[in-house]
XYZ file of C-alpha atoms in Angstrom:
459
model
C -20.687 39.906 43.358
C -20.160 36.182 43.756
C -19.798 34.850 41.292
C -17.464 37.471 39.872
C -14.894 37.000 42.158
C -14.970 33.233 41.598
C -14.744 34.085 37.744
C -11.860 35.790 38.544
C -10.257 33.391 40.458
C -11.114 30.198 38.182
C -9.587 32.661 35.475
C -6.035 33.222 37.707
C -6.083 29.985 39.262
C -6.033 28.670 34.489
C -3.138 31.211 33.998
C -0.775 29.912 36.455
C -0.764 26.597 35.363
C 0.547 28.380 31.773
C 3.635 27.363 30.920
C 6.096 30.075 31.570
C 6.997 30.713 27.930
C 10.104 31.065 26.639
C 12.249 34.227 26.050
C 13.072 33.865 22.334
C 8.516 33.149 21.744
C 7.260 36.307 24.115
C 9.832 37.915 21.978
C 8.186 36.597 17.931
C 4.806 36.651 19.348
C 5.987 40.785 19.964
C 7.390 41.206 16.288
C 3.833 38.804 15.540
C 1.584 42.183 16.780
C 3.873 44.530 15.503
C 3.827 43.778 12.146
C -0.292 42.820 12.859
C -0.539 46.948 14.013
C 1.373 47.890 11.121
C -0.903 45.799 8.204
C -3.889 47.127 9.856
C -2.395 50.934 10.325
C -1.894 51.124 6.291
C -5.461 49.473 6.439
C -7.032 52.038 7.800
C -5.135 54.882 6.612
C -6.246 53.353 2.430
C -9.445 53.524 3.748
C -9.647 56.861 4.690
C -6.711 58.727 2.764
C -6.563 56.582 -1.049
C -8.341 59.354 -3.783
C -11.459 56.769 -4.457
C -13.448 55.522 -2.393
C -12.596 51.171 -0.730
C -15.159 48.760 -0.057
C -13.713 46.961 2.835
C -14.131 43.515 1.452
C -11.564 44.805 -1.297
C -8.702 45.923 0.797
C -9.135 42.294 2.715
C -9.017 40.260 -0.499
C -6.295 42.262 -1.928
C -4.640 41.627 1.414
C -4.938 38.434 1.404
C -3.842 37.213 -1.931
C -0.608 39.376 -1.385
C 0.074 37.351 1.485
C -0.380 34.233 -0.536
C 1.495 35.504 -3.001
C 4.874 35.545 -1.929
C 4.702 32.444 -1.578
C 4.627 30.729 -4.199
C 2.384 30.202 -7.343
C -0.232 27.755 -6.687
C -1.617 29.138 -3.888
C -4.364 31.281 -3.829
C -7.208 32.360 -2.476
C -10.769 31.121 -3.868
C -13.355 34.067 -3.718
C -16.938 32.016 -4.021
C -16.489 32.262 -7.889
C -12.726 31.322 -8.447
C -14.157 28.323 -5.798
C -17.592 27.605 -7.815
C -14.917 27.558 -11.576
C -12.302 24.944 -9.976
C -15.345 23.089 -8.822
C -16.138 23.390 -12.194
C -14.130 22.424 -14.098
C -12.758 18.677 -11.455
C -15.853 18.413 -13.122
C -15.161 18.275 -16.217
C -16.869 20.628 -17.322
C -16.914 24.982 -17.927
C -17.403 27.968 -20.047
C -14.821 29.068 -21.172
C -12.392 29.344 -24.682
C -9.758 26.107 -23.130
C -7.086 27.965 -22.282
C -5.169 27.722 -18.850
C -3.272 30.899 -18.417
C -0.909 32.660 -16.042
C -0.211 36.045 -15.336
C 3.804 37.218 -16.542
C 4.896 41.409 -14.782
C 1.832 42.764 -15.845
C 0.857 40.416 -18.975
C -1.303 37.191 -19.028
C 0.348 34.370 -20.591
C -0.580 30.796 -22.105
C 0.289 28.198 -20.056
C -1.211 24.926 -23.371
C -4.760 25.866 -24.417
C -7.071 22.458 -24.064
C -7.329 19.893 -26.801
C -10.379 20.362 -28.874
C -11.171 23.403 -27.858
C -11.640 26.719 -29.512
C -7.959 28.032 -28.352
C -6.536 25.013 -29.613
C -8.197 24.582 -32.874
C -7.322 28.452 -33.521
C -3.074 27.014 -32.981
C -2.684 29.009 -29.668
C 0.058 28.131 -28.368
C 2.332 27.209 -24.350
C 4.337 30.818 -24.627
C 1.914 32.860 -26.104
C 1.168 36.139 -24.596
C -1.827 37.641 -24.898
C -2.078 41.484 -25.465
C -5.345 43.133 -26.387
C -9.242 41.653 -25.716
C -11.240 43.064 -29.106
C -8.912 45.667 -29.394
C -8.522 46.756 -25.942
C -5.660 46.453 -24.106
C -5.172 44.443 -21.620
C -1.331 45.125 -19.819
C -1.782 45.698 -16.520
C -4.877 44.381 -14.976
C -5.578 40.943 -13.133
C -5.707 37.706 -14.120
C -8.571 37.449 -13.109
C -10.290 40.532 -15.232
C -8.962 39.382 -17.885
C -10.841 36.209 -17.565
C -13.920 37.790 -16.914
C -13.618 39.376 -20.700
C -12.767 36.145 -22.579
C -16.540 33.951 -20.891
C -18.838 35.125 -22.416
C -22.412 33.571 -23.956
C -21.879 30.500 -26.213
C -22.077 31.236 -29.715
C -20.029 35.084 -28.965
C -16.944 35.366 -29.945
C -14.233 37.454 -28.776
C -10.703 38.539 -30.733
C -7.735 37.478 -29.215
C -3.868 39.536 -30.105
C -1.338 37.670 -30.118
C 2.720 38.359 -29.526
C 3.914 35.040 -30.054
C 8.216 34.562 -29.130
C 9.978 34.178 -32.555
C 7.748 36.255 -34.949
C 8.297 39.938 -35.857
C 4.818 41.207 -35.270
C 2.057 40.306 -33.277
C -1.630 38.229 -34.798
C -4.537 38.436 -33.523
C -7.318 35.115 -33.509
C -10.416 35.667 -33.494
C -12.528 32.254 -31.694
C -15.939 32.067 -30.307
C -16.767 30.959 -27.513
C -18.389 27.812 -26.323
C -19.421 25.422 -23.927
C -16.420 23.252 -23.207
C -16.973 19.469 -21.883
C -14.102 17.728 -20.741
C -13.436 15.041 -21.718
C -10.164 13.315 -19.772
C -9.813 10.542 -22.604
C -9.614 9.778 -26.352
C -8.126 6.651 -28.034
C -7.476 5.067 -31.094
C -5.846 2.638 -32.996
C -3.536 3.213 -35.867
C -0.705 0.721 -37.720
C -1.977 -2.050 -34.298
C -1.166 0.166 -31.736
C -2.982 1.913 -28.976
C -2.768 5.372 -28.165
C -4.956 7.006 -25.555
C -4.343 10.450 -25.120
C -4.851 12.149 -21.836
C -6.297 16.153 -22.041
C -6.386 16.491 -17.825
C -7.202 14.789 -14.119
C -10.549 15.044 -13.386
C -12.946 12.915 -11.502
C -13.913 10.457 -14.642
C -9.752 10.066 -15.561
C -9.301 6.626 -14.006
C -12.133 5.524 -15.033
C -11.838 6.420 -18.857
C -8.411 5.275 -19.511
C -9.041 1.484 -17.893
C -11.811 2.070 -20.385
C -10.615 2.987 -22.989
C -7.231 0.137 -23.116
C -10.597 -2.277 -22.924
C -12.059 -0.473 -25.956
C -8.293 -0.758 -27.299
C -8.392 -4.966 -26.621
C -11.902 -4.453 -28.648
C -10.565 -2.964 -31.110
C -7.767 -5.201 -31.745
C -9.531 -8.276 -31.347
C -6.917 -9.014 -29.394
C -4.399 -7.539 -27.871
C -2.550 -4.271 -29.664
C 1.265 -3.915 -30.868
C 1.597 -2.013 -27.381
C 0.572 1.687 -26.055
C 0.570 4.827 -26.119
C 0.075 7.147 -23.472
C 0.130 11.038 -24.693
C 0.334 13.240 -21.194
C 1.340 16.409 -23.828
C -0.226 19.331 -23.465
C -1.768 18.364 -20.101
C -1.406 20.563 -16.904
C -2.691 17.796 -14.437
C -5.211 18.181 -12.018
C -6.203 15.517 -8.820
C -3.966 13.642 -6.971
C -6.085 10.316 -6.892
C -7.298 10.251 -10.984
C -3.350 9.877 -11.388
C -2.484 7.916 -9.576
C -5.626 5.075 -10.558
C -4.098 5.760 -13.811
C -0.658 4.927 -12.860
C -2.255 1.486 -11.382
C -3.895 0.932 -14.268
C 0.180 -0.405 -16.264
C 1.785 -1.198 -12.538
C 0.352 -3.738 -10.772
C 2.807 -3.498 -8.118
C 5.315 -1.158 -6.415
C 4.715 2.442 -4.921
C 3.133 4.718 -7.562
C 4.419 8.189 -5.695
C 4.911 9.802 -1.807
C 3.997 12.705 -0.172
C 6.317 14.688 1.724
C 5.181 17.229 4.290
C 6.780 20.262 6.214
C 7.392 17.294 8.154
C 10.017 15.407 7.312
C 8.334 12.249 9.273
C 4.807 14.013 7.041
C 5.291 11.081 4.800
C 2.272 9.120 2.381
C 2.850 6.765 0.196
C 0.516 5.289 -2.826
C 0.788 1.700 -4.198
C -0.591 0.204 -7.626
C -2.651 -2.472 -6.936
C -2.228 -6.143 -8.918
C -3.472 -5.735 -12.570
C -2.364 -4.546 -15.376
C -5.139 -3.229 -17.577
C -2.041 -2.948 -20.643
C -1.293 -6.569 -20.028
C 2.566 -5.978 -20.245
C 2.789 -4.651 -23.071
C 5.102 -1.398 -24.625
C 3.955 1.568 -22.992
C 5.315 4.714 -24.056
C 4.460 7.844 -22.410
C 4.682 11.186 -24.443
C 5.141 14.210 -22.628
C 6.460 18.596 -23.731
C 6.835 21.238 -22.201
C 3.141 21.861 -21.392
C 2.828 18.275 -19.566
C 2.679 19.145 -15.497
C 1.868 17.749 -12.029
C -0.063 14.511 -12.087
C 1.055 13.957 -15.353
C 4.289 13.902 -14.416
C 3.468 11.884 -11.877
C 2.123 8.732 -14.484
C 5.026 9.514 -16.512
C 7.636 9.221 -13.402
C 6.103 6.531 -12.368
C 6.116 5.016 -15.559
C 9.601 5.609 -16.360
C 11.082 4.750 -12.578
C 9.488 1.338 -12.724
C 10.805 0.558 -16.790
C 7.023 0.088 -18.064
C 6.828 3.153 -19.991
C 9.855 4.720 -21.940
C 9.587 8.312 -21.991
C 9.608 10.700 -25.257
C 9.620 14.038 -25.943
C 10.327 17.157 -23.955
C 11.632 17.896 -21.015
C 8.130 18.256 -18.808
C 6.942 21.091 -17.092
C 8.551 20.743 -12.713
C 5.684 20.626 -10.781
C 6.464 18.977 -7.920
C 3.785 20.141 -4.952
C 0.769 19.285 -4.484
C -2.335 21.483 -3.028
C -5.307 20.624 -0.761
C -7.870 23.002 -0.731
C -8.695 24.187 2.365
C -12.269 25.002 3.192
C -12.950 28.406 4.186
C -16.561 28.601 4.580
C -19.428 27.272 1.936
C -18.068 28.906 -0.406
C -14.777 30.020 -0.274
C -10.924 28.321 -0.155
C -8.043 28.433 0.418
C -6.013 25.934 -1.921
C -2.481 26.230 0.139
C 0.725 23.565 -0.967
C 0.813 21.685 1.671
C 3.658 19.504 0.038
C 6.074 18.365 -2.284
C 5.727 14.345 -4.080
C 8.368 11.888 -5.404
C 8.513 9.708 -7.680
C 8.717 5.448 -6.617
C 13.191 5.824 -7.411
C 12.758 9.836 -4.492
C 13.375 11.766 -7.095
C 11.673 15.715 -7.015
C 10.981 16.949 -9.834
C 9.595 20.670 -8.891
C 11.743 22.804 -11.087
C 13.619 19.976 -13.430
C 10.240 18.330 -14.750
C 10.585 14.632 -16.582
C 13.328 13.360 -18.708
C 12.297 11.530 -21.393
C 14.814 8.487 -22.345
C 14.705 9.717 -25.253
C 14.830 13.534 -26.583
C 11.727 14.254 -29.716
C 11.302 17.412 -31.317
C 8.650 17.682 -32.719
C 8.656 18.633 -36.193
C 5.785 19.472 -37.222
C 5.426 22.339 -35.812
C 7.199 25.380 -37.548
C 7.803 27.582 -34.888
C 9.601 24.177 -32.578
C 12.866 25.880 -32.759
C 12.505 29.850 -31.695
C 9.346 29.323 -28.647
C 10.509 29.593 -25.883
C 9.368 26.271 -23.139
C 7.895 28.219 -19.751
C 8.564 26.239 -17.399
C 8.061 26.028 -13.297
C 11.167 26.952 -12.976
C 9.761 30.654 -14.778
C 7.150 30.762 -12.763
C 8.382 33.620 -9.477
C 8.667 32.648 -5.939
C 8.506 28.522 -7.237
C 9.414 26.462 -5.184
C 12.859 25.446 -4.827
C 14.024 21.489 -5.570
C 16.874 20.700 -3.375
C 18.930 18.386 -5.261
C 18.137 21.208 -8.723
C 21.049 20.061 -11.324
C 22.331 22.047 -14.311
C 19.847 20.989 -17.190
C 21.044 23.612 -19.927
C 23.582 21.546 -21.725
C 20.800 19.358 -22.126
C 18.253 21.589 -22.807
C 21.092 23.374 -25.282
C 22.376 21.066 -26.972
C 22.837 21.996 -30.796
C 24.238 18.798 -31.778
C 21.791 17.837 -35.600
C 20.597 13.724 -34.804
C 20.221 12.485 -37.739
C 16.235 11.128 -37.764
C 15.980 14.666 -37.165
C 15.773 16.477 -39.949
C 12.677 16.698 -41.806
C 10.787 20.279 -41.949
C 7.593 20.089 -41.581
C 6.156 20.891 -44.385
C 8.815 17.266 -45.691
C 6.350 16.413 -43.559
C 3.026 17.161 -44.909
C 3.231 16.288 -47.873
C 4.215 12.740 -46.446
C 0.898 13.032 -44.368
C 2.470 13.503 -41.015
C 0.909 16.138 -39.007
C 2.203 15.143 -35.409
C 5.916 13.655 -35.650
C 6.378 13.297 -32.153
C 3.293 10.669 -32.185
C 4.113 8.630 -35.356
C 7.660 8.300 -34.712
C 5.978 7.200 -30.783
C 3.949 4.734 -32.870
C 6.139 3.691 -35.643
C 8.262 2.995 -32.633
C 6.214 0.159 -31.492
C 4.955 -0.738 -34.712
C 8.509 -1.254 -35.727
C 8.860 -3.950 -31.997
C 5.978 -5.574 -32.820
C 4.444 -6.434 -29.330
C 7.824 -8.082 -27.490
C 7.872 -7.750 -23.915
C 7.560 -4.394 -21.752
C 11.101 -5.163 -20.111
C 12.604 -6.147 -23.656
C 10.969 -3.268 -26.168
C 12.253 0.332 -23.361
C 16.282 -2.179 -23.623
C 15.721 -2.463 -27.855
C 14.647 0.878 -27.772
C 17.661 3.300 -25.447
C 20.179 0.800 -27.532
C 18.133 2.141 -30.880
C 19.050 5.893 -29.779
C 22.084 5.644 -30.024
C 23.239 8.365 -26.937
C 20.705 10.212 -26.764
C 18.622 8.248 -24.153
C 19.435 10.862 -21.546
C 20.154 9.581 -17.545
C 17.173 10.244 -14.675
C 15.188 7.017 -14.324
C 16.213 6.143 -11.620
C 15.967 1.884 -9.951
C 12.781 0.429 -9.674
C 11.326 1.974 -6.754
C 10.719 -1.057 -4.678
C 8.932 -3.247 -7.518
């Protein structure tokens, strides 16, 4: 009894030491408890009265998913299967068709196919909708259910029914499943120009880019005329790898900053001495599928005047997700910060504007295909400094440089007009210093250079 009394006395003393909470805080807590009580009431009613018996795990996961879905498109709960898939993808190998997909109004929408995968080889495009799998309608289901149906034993086939905006009728594509081992970086030399194609930002990307630059030098027996960094249809990936890739082309200055909820919550990353590209001209290719880590690289090289950005406006994902483990096999992927380019630009919603807008003329549907971007996603984060880019997007003035059709280009042997244009631009420059290259090419654009490159950002 004495021990019980002593515990009670200590508890009273401890409570007396806690400062009195304000009435506003108390009211907020009371409101939260009322909402939690309401949630438990709904939970109990569903358990006891829903037409079919539902297990508690399913209900709780649905509640968590709904809570995170109310925040932004990139925050999510990862169960054991999702967590393992994420680990596999960042390690650089996974099974599937090679598609990055999202759910939009009950329909599965393709964000981007990964290069050299079954989906890419079949010609699937960003903005396509998948309506049926093996003839079965998937509209109205969950994204996990659709992904599970697209996965399977390597060597087996699955038929996708595709609805492509701009085409009158749906069409079917049969793909053969395979184990996909992502090669984050490929390189080649064309007309003495080094081409570095970066497909994703996984754990090997930074090292692979540096190795590619060294290999290009060996292949040309010295130094190339310049480099094309191809970031098209690159959905992003790991932040540290975006920093490493940017650092390979910069020898000083800020690469990116990350800003959280509080004004004082700022992190900055800087380039280390040493430019693996020797200060030679660099052209960065982007399109509507270039997102996140790809935009960090494009923004850093653009702000430092280290690279000329060509192509189309990028996706516009300017947020950072942190993986917060909950148990050994579950985690929370939560948006915790926004990132900014060296000049202080946020690419959220607006994306990276190319210095020279170059359409993909070898794509016969390029004019009619809608571009899926961050601003099209529900509950996306708002960019407080958002500018109206509709005039730039809807500019229909004919550019004399871009009048050839896909058929005409095919007869000339051009299968990728944007890449061909970038390579020929660097070949014309003939290895001029990077600053001269940017100035010369910008002048040649005859007024097509867009604003927004910003200052040098502390170089």
